[in-house]
Amino acid sequence: KVGDTVKVKFSVDAWATGEAIPDWVKGNSYKVQEATGSRVLLEGILSWISKGDIELLPDAATVPDKQPEATHVVQYGETLSSIAYQYGTDYQTLTALNGLTNPNL
């Protein structure tokens, strides 16, 4: 759809019009400027390409940031709640992330 970021597949040889696609276009990403039927118009290229000749790239806003893993050595007197607080979460999330079945042990 319009506004999506897509990548031109390396295997594509021709635009929807039949003209040859230059090698420098293949594998690069472009915004969809217009879409109609089975074709899309790529922004900056201004050439129509078949929808089957492009790959939809994930929107940066929909890709969650991977949180770095952390190791915590439990000290005497610490609880799941106190540890969770140190890491800005709650004991339920900490329990789930660590595969614990009983948070009271």
Short mmCIF file of C-alpha atoms in Angstrom, two decimals:
data_model
loop_
_atom_site.label_atom_id
_atom_site.label_comp_id
_atom_site.label_asym_id
_atom_site.label_seq_id
_atom_site.Cartn_x
_atom_site.Cartn_y
_atom_site.Cartn_z
CA LYS A 1 0.00 0.00 0.00
CA VAL A 2 1.05 3.62 -0.34
CA GLY A 3 3.74 4.54 2.19
CA ASP A 4 5.02 0.98 2.67
CA THR A 5 8.74 0.37 2.37
CA VAL A 6 9.55 -2.38 -0.12
CA LYS A 7 12.66 -3.99 -1.57
CA VAL A 8 13.06 -4.89 -5.23
CA LYS A 9 13.90 -8.59 -5.51
CA PHE A 10 17.29 -9.47 -7.03
CA SER A 11 15.64 -12.00 -9.36
CA VAL A 12 13.55 -9.38 -11.17
CA ASP A 13 14.55 -8.54 -14.75
CA ALA A 14 11.88 -6.13 -15.99
CA TRP A 15 9.52 -3.39 -14.85
CA ALA A 16 5.78 -3.93 -15.27
CA THR A 17 6.17 -2.08 -18.60
CA GLY A 18 8.63 -4.71 -19.88
CA GLU A 19 11.69 -2.44 -19.74
CA ALA A 20 14.86 -3.84 -18.14
CA ILE A 21 15.48 -3.02 -14.49
CA PRO A 22 18.99 -1.67 -13.87
CA ASP A 23 21.09 -3.75 -11.46
CA TRP A 24 21.54 -0.79 -9.09
CA VAL A 25 17.78 -0.84 -8.35
CA LYS A 26 17.72 -4.50 -7.28
CA GLY A 27 17.98 -5.19 -3.57
CA ASN A 28 17.41 -1.56 -2.60
CA SER A 29 14.44 -0.32 -0.62
CA TYR A 30 11.91 2.27 -1.78
CA LYS A 31 8.66 3.80 -0.55
CA VAL A 32 5.49 2.95 -2.45
CA GLN A 33 4.24 6.20 -3.96
CA GLU A 34 1.14 4.81 -5.66
CA ALA A 35 -0.56 1.42 -5.93
CA THR A 36 -3.03 0.20 -8.51
CA GLY A 37 -4.18 -3.34 -9.25
CA SER A 38 -1.16 -5.64 -9.31
CA ARG A 39 1.42 -2.85 -9.68
CA VAL A 40 3.09 -0.23 -7.49
CA LEU A 41 4.94 2.97 -8.34
CA LEU A 42 8.22 3.34 -6.47
CA GLU A 43 9.12 6.74 -5.04
CA GLY A 44 12.31 8.18 -6.50
CA ILE A 45 12.34 5.67 -9.35
CA LEU A 46 8.96 6.57 -10.85
CA SER A 47 8.64 3.21 -12.55
CA TRP A 48 5.83 0.69 -12.17
CA ILE A 49 6.71 -2.75 -10.86
CA SER A 50 4.57 -5.83 -10.27
CA LYS A 51 3.68 -6.50 -6.62
CA GLY A 52 5.15 -10.00 -6.96
CA ASP A 53 8.57 -8.50 -7.74
CA ILE A 54 8.94 -6.69 -4.41
CA GLU A 55 9.24 -7.68 -0.75
CA LEU A 56 7.44 -5.77 1.98
CA LEU A 57 9.92 -4.62 4.63
CA PRO A 58 8.84 -4.35 8.27
CA ASP A 59 8.01 -0.91 9.54
CA ALA A 60 10.60 0.22 12.08
CA ALA A 61 7.78 1.15 14.47
CA THR A 62 6.47 -2.43 14.50
CA VAL A 63 9.79 -4.13 15.16
CA PRO A 64 10.27 -4.39 18.92
CA ASP A 65 13.64 -3.48 20.35
CA LYS A 66 15.43 -6.53 21.67
CA GLN A 67 16.22 -6.03 25.30
CA PRO A 68 19.74 -7.01 26.31
CA GLU A 69 20.01 -10.07 28.49
CA ALA A 70 21.06 -9.50 32.06
CA THR A 71 22.43 -11.77 34.73
CA HIS A 72 21.64 -11.05 38.34
CA VAL A 73 23.27 -12.85 41.24
CA VAL A 74 20.66 -13.11 43.97
CA GLN A 75 21.87 -11.75 47.30
CA TYR A 76 20.68 -12.88 50.71
CA GLY A 77 17.40 -11.13 51.60
CA GLU A 78 16.42 -10.23 48.03
CA THR A 79 12.97 -11.12 46.78
CA LEU A 80 11.57 -11.39 43.27
CA SER A 81 9.79 -8.10 43.89
CA SER A 82 12.95 -6.28 45.00
CA ILE A 83 14.93 -7.64 42.05
CA ALA A 84 12.12 -6.78 39.63
CA TYR A 85 12.05 -3.23 40.99
CA GLN A 86 15.78 -2.83 40.28
CA TYR A 87 15.12 -3.69 36.63
CA GLY A 88 11.96 -1.64 36.22
CA THR A 89 9.53 -4.53 35.98
CA ASP A 90 7.24 -6.56 38.24
CA TYR A 91 7.70 -9.95 39.87
CA GLN A 92 5.19 -11.62 37.51
CA THR A 93 7.22 -10.62 34.44
CA LEU A 94 10.48 -11.63 36.13
CA THR A 95 8.93 -15.00 37.03
CA ALA A 96 7.82 -15.60 33.44
CA LEU A 97 11.13 -14.49 31.90
CA ASN A 98 13.02 -16.90 34.10
CA GLY A 99 10.67 -19.84 33.58
CA LEU A 100 9.76 -20.05 37.25
CA THR A 101 6.57 -21.93 38.05
CA ASN A 102 6.30 -20.90 41.69
CA PRO A 103 7.25 -17.30 42.56
CA ASN A 104 7.07 -18.10 46.29
CA LEU A 105 10.15 -20.34 46.43
#
